[in-house]
Short mmCIF file of C-alpha atoms and ligand atoms in Angstrom, two decimals:
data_model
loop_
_atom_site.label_atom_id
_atom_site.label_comp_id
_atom_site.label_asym_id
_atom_site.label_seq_id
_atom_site.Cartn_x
_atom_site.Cartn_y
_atom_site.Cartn_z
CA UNK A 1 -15.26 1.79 21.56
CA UNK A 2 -17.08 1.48 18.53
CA UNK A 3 -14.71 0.03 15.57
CA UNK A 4 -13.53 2.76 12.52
CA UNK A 5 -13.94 -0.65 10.38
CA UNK A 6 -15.38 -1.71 7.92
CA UNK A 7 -14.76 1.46 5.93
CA UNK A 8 -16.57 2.50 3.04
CA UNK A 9 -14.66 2.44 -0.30
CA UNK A 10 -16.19 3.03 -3.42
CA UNK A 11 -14.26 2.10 -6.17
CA UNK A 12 -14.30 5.73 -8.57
CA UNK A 13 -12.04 5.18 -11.73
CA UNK A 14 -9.49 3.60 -12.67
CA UNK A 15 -6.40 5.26 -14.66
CA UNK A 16 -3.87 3.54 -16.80
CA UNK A 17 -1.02 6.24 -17.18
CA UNK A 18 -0.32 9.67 -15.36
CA UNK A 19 -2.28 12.03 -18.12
CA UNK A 20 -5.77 10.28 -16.80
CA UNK A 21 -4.97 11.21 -13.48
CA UNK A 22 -7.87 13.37 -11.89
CA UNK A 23 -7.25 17.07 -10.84
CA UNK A 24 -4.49 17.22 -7.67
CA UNK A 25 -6.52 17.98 -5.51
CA UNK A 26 -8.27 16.60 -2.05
CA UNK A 27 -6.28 14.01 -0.22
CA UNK A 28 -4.79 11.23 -1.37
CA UNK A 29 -3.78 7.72 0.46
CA UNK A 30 -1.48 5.75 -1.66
CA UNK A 31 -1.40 1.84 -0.74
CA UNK A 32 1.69 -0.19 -2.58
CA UNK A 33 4.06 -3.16 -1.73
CA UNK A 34 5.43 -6.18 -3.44
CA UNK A 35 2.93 -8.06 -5.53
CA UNK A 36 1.96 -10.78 -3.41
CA UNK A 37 2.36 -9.25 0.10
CA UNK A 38 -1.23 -9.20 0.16
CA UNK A 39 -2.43 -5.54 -1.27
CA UNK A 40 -5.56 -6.31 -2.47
CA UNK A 41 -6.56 -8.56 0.62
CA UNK A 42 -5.54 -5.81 2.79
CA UNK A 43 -8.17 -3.29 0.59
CA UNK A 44 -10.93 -5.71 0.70
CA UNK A 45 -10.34 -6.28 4.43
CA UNK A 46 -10.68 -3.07 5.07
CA UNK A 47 -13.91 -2.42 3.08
CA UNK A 48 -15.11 -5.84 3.96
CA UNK A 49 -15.63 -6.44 0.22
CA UNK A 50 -14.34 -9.06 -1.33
CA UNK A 51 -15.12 -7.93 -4.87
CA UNK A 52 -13.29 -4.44 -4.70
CA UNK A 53 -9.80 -5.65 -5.58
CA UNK A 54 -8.79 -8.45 -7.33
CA UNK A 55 -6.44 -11.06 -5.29
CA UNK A 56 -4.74 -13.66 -6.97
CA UNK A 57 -1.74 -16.64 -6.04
CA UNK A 58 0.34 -15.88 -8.84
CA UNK A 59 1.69 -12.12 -9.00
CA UNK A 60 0.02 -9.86 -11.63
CA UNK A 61 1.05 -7.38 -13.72
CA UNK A 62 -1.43 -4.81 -14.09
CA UNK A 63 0.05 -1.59 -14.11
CA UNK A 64 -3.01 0.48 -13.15
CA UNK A 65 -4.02 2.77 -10.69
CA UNK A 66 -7.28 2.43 -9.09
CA UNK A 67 -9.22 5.25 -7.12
CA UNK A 68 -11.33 4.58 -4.33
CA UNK A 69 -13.70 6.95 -2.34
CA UNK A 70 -12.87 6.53 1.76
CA UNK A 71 -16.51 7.35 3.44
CA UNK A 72 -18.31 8.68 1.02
CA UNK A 73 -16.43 11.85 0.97
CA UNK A 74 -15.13 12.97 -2.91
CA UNK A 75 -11.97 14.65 -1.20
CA UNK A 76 -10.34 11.65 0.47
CA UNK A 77 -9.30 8.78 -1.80
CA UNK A 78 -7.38 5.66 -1.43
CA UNK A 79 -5.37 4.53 -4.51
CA UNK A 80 -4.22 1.50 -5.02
CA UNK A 81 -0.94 2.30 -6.63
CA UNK A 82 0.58 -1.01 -9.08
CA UNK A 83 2.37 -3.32 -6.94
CA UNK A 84 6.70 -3.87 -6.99
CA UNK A 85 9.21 -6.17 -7.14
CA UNK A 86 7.68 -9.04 -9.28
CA UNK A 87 10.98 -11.00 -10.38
CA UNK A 88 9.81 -12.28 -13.54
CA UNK A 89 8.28 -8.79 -14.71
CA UNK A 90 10.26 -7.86 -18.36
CA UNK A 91 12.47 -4.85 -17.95
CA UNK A 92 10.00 -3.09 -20.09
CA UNK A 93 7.49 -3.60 -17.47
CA UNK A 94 9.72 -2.82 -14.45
CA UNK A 95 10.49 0.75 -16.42
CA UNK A 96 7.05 1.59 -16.72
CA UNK A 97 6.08 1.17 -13.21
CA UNK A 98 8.76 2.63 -11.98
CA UNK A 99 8.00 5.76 -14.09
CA UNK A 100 4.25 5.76 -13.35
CA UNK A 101 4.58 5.56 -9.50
CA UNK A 102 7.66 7.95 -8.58
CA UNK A 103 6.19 10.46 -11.27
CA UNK A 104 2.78 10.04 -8.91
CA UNK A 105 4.53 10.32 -5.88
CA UNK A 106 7.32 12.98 -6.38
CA UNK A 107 4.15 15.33 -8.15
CA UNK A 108 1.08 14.62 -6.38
CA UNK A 109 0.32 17.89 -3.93
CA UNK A 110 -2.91 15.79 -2.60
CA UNK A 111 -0.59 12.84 -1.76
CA UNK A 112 -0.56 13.13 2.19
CA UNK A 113 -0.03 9.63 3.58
CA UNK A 114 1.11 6.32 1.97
CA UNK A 115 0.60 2.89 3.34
CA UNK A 116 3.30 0.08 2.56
CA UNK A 117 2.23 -3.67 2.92
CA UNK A 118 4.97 -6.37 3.61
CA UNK A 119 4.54 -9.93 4.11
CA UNK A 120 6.13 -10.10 7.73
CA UNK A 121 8.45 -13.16 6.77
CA UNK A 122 10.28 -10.46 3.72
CA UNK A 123 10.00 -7.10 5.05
CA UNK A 124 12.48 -4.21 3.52
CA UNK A 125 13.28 -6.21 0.75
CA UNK A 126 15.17 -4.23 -2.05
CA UNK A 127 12.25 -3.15 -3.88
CA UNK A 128 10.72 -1.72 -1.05
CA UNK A 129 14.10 0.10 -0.28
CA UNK A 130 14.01 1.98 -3.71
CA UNK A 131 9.78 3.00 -2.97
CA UNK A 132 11.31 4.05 0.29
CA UNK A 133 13.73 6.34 -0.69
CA UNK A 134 11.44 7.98 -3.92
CA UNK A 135 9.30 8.85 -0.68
CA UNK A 136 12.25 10.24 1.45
CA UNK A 137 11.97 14.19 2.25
CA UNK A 138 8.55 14.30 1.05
CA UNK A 139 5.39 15.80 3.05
CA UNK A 140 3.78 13.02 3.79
CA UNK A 141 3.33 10.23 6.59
CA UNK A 142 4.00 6.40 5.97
CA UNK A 143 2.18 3.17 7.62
CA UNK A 144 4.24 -0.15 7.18
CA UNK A 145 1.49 -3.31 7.33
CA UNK A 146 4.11 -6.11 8.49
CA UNK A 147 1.29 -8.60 6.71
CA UNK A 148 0.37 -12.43 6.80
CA UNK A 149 1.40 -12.44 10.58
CA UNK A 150 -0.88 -15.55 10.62
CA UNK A 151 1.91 -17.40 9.19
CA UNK A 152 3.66 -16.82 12.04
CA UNK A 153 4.26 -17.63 15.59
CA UNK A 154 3.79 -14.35 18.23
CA UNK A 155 7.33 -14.83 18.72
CA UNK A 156 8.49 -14.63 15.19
CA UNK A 157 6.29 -11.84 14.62
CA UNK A 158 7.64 -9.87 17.44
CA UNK A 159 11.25 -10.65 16.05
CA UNK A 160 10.22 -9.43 12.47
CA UNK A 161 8.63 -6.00 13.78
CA UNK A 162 12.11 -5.20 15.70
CA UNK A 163 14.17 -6.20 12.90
CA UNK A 164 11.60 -3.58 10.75
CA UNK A 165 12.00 -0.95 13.24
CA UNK A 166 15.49 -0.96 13.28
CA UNK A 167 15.38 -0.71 9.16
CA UNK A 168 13.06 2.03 9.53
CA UNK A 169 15.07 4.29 11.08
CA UNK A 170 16.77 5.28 8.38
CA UNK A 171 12.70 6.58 7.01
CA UNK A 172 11.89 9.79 9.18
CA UNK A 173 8.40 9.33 7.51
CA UNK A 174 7.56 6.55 8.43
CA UNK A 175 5.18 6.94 11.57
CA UNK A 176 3.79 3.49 11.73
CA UNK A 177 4.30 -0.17 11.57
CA UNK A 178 1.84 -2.37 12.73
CA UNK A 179 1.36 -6.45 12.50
CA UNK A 180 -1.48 -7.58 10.77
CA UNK A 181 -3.49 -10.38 8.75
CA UNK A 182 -5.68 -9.42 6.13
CA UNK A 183 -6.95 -12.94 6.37
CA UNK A 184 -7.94 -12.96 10.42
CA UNK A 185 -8.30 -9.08 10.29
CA UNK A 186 -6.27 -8.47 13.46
CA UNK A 187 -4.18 -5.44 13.40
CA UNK A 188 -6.62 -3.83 10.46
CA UNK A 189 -7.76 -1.16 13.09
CA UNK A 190 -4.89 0.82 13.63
CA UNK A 191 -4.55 0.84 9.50
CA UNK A 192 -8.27 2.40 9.60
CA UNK A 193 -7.27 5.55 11.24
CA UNK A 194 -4.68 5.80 9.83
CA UNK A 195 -6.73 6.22 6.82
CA UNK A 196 -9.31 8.08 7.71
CA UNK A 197 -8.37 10.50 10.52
N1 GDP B 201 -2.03 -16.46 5.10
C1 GDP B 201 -2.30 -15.26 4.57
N2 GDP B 201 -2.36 -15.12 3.24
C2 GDP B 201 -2.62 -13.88 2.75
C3 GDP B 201 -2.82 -12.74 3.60
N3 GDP B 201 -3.02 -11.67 2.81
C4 GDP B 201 -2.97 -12.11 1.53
N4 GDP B 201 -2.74 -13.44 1.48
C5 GDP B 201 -2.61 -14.30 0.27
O1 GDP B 201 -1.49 -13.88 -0.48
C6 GDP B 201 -1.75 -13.99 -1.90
C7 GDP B 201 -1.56 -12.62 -2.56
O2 GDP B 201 -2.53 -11.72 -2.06
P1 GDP B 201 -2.99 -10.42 -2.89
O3 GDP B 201 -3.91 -9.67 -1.99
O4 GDP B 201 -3.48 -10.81 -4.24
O5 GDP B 201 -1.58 -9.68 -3.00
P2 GDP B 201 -1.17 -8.39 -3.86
O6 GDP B 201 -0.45 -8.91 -5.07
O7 GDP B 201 -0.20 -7.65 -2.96
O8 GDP B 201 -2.39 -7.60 -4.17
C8 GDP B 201 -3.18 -14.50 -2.02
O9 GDP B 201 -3.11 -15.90 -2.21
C9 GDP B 201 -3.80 -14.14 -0.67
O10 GDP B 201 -4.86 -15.02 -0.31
C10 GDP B 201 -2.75 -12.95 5.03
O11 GDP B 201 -2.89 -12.04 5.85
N5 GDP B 201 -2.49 -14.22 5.45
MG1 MG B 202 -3.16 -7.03 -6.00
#
């Protein structure tokens, strides 16, 4: 079978607060997680791009929203929403994302599927809980990335991705997890239709 990856994303603006965002209207694939659970690596991965997000060891703070074209097609777009849960983020900080990403999700029409990325050893931590339930009754369908599976052993994996599905239960939206390594690649598939079927 020929592979859905590397797919083509083409990085098309970036926005800083909710007026910039462009018209509702296409579809929309929203990627977030914890800073740190390996976002960005995940988006290059898939592009096979190194340069079209920016990783980094210590947890960032950039409270952007970046637009990417999937395929060449103007209609579909991933967007790389600001990542969660950084502990030593001020209040003031914490407030603002949390404002810029339920306003996107609870308003955006185009918004039809979102894609969550854990690091397998912390999945459902708190943070992700309260993205969770801004996404509950909403029209859309989720993908959890149980991410940095290299880290572990099969075994511990396996135990991780039960202990996920049983948490999920509680998210009818959720149609999808799926181990994965954004740094051997494995598992990256599955996350590419997702995306783009
Ligand atoms: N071992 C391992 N490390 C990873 C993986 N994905 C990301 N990382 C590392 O985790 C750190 C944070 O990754 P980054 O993509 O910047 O996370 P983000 O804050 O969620 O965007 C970086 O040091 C990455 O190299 C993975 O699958 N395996
Ligand atoms: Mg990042």
């Amino acid at each position: 079978m020929k592979s859905i990856l590397p797919i083509n994303l083409a990085f098309e603006r970036v926005v800083g607060n909710l007026a910039q965002l462009p018209f509702d209207e296409g579809i929309e694939i929203a990627v977030c997680g914890r800073s740190n659970s390996g976002k960005s690596s995940i988006i290059n991965a898939l592009g096979n791009n190194k340069k079209l997000a920016k990783t980094s060891k210590t947890p960032g703070r950039t409270q952007t929203v970046n637009f990417f074209t999937v395929n060449d097609d103007p209609q579909t777009k991933l967007v790389d929403l600001p990542g969660y849960g950084y502990a030593k983020a001020s209040k003031q900080d914490q407030n603002n994302w949390a404002q810029l990403v339920e306003s996107y999700l609870l308003g955006r029409q185009c918004l039809k599927k979102v894609v969550v990325i854990m690091d397998i050893r912390h999945p459902f931590k708190e943070a992700d809980l309260v993205f969770l339930d801004w996404c509950k009754g909403l029209p859309i369908n989720i993908f959890i990335c149980l991410n940095k599976a290299d880290k572990l052993s099969n075994n511990q994996a396996g135990q991780s991705l039960a202990a996920a599905q049983r948490a999920s239960q509680e998210y009818p939206e959720i149609v999808h997890l799926q181990i994965c390594s954004a740094e051997k690649g494995n598992g990256l598939e599955a996350l590419g239709s997702f995306i783009t079927s």
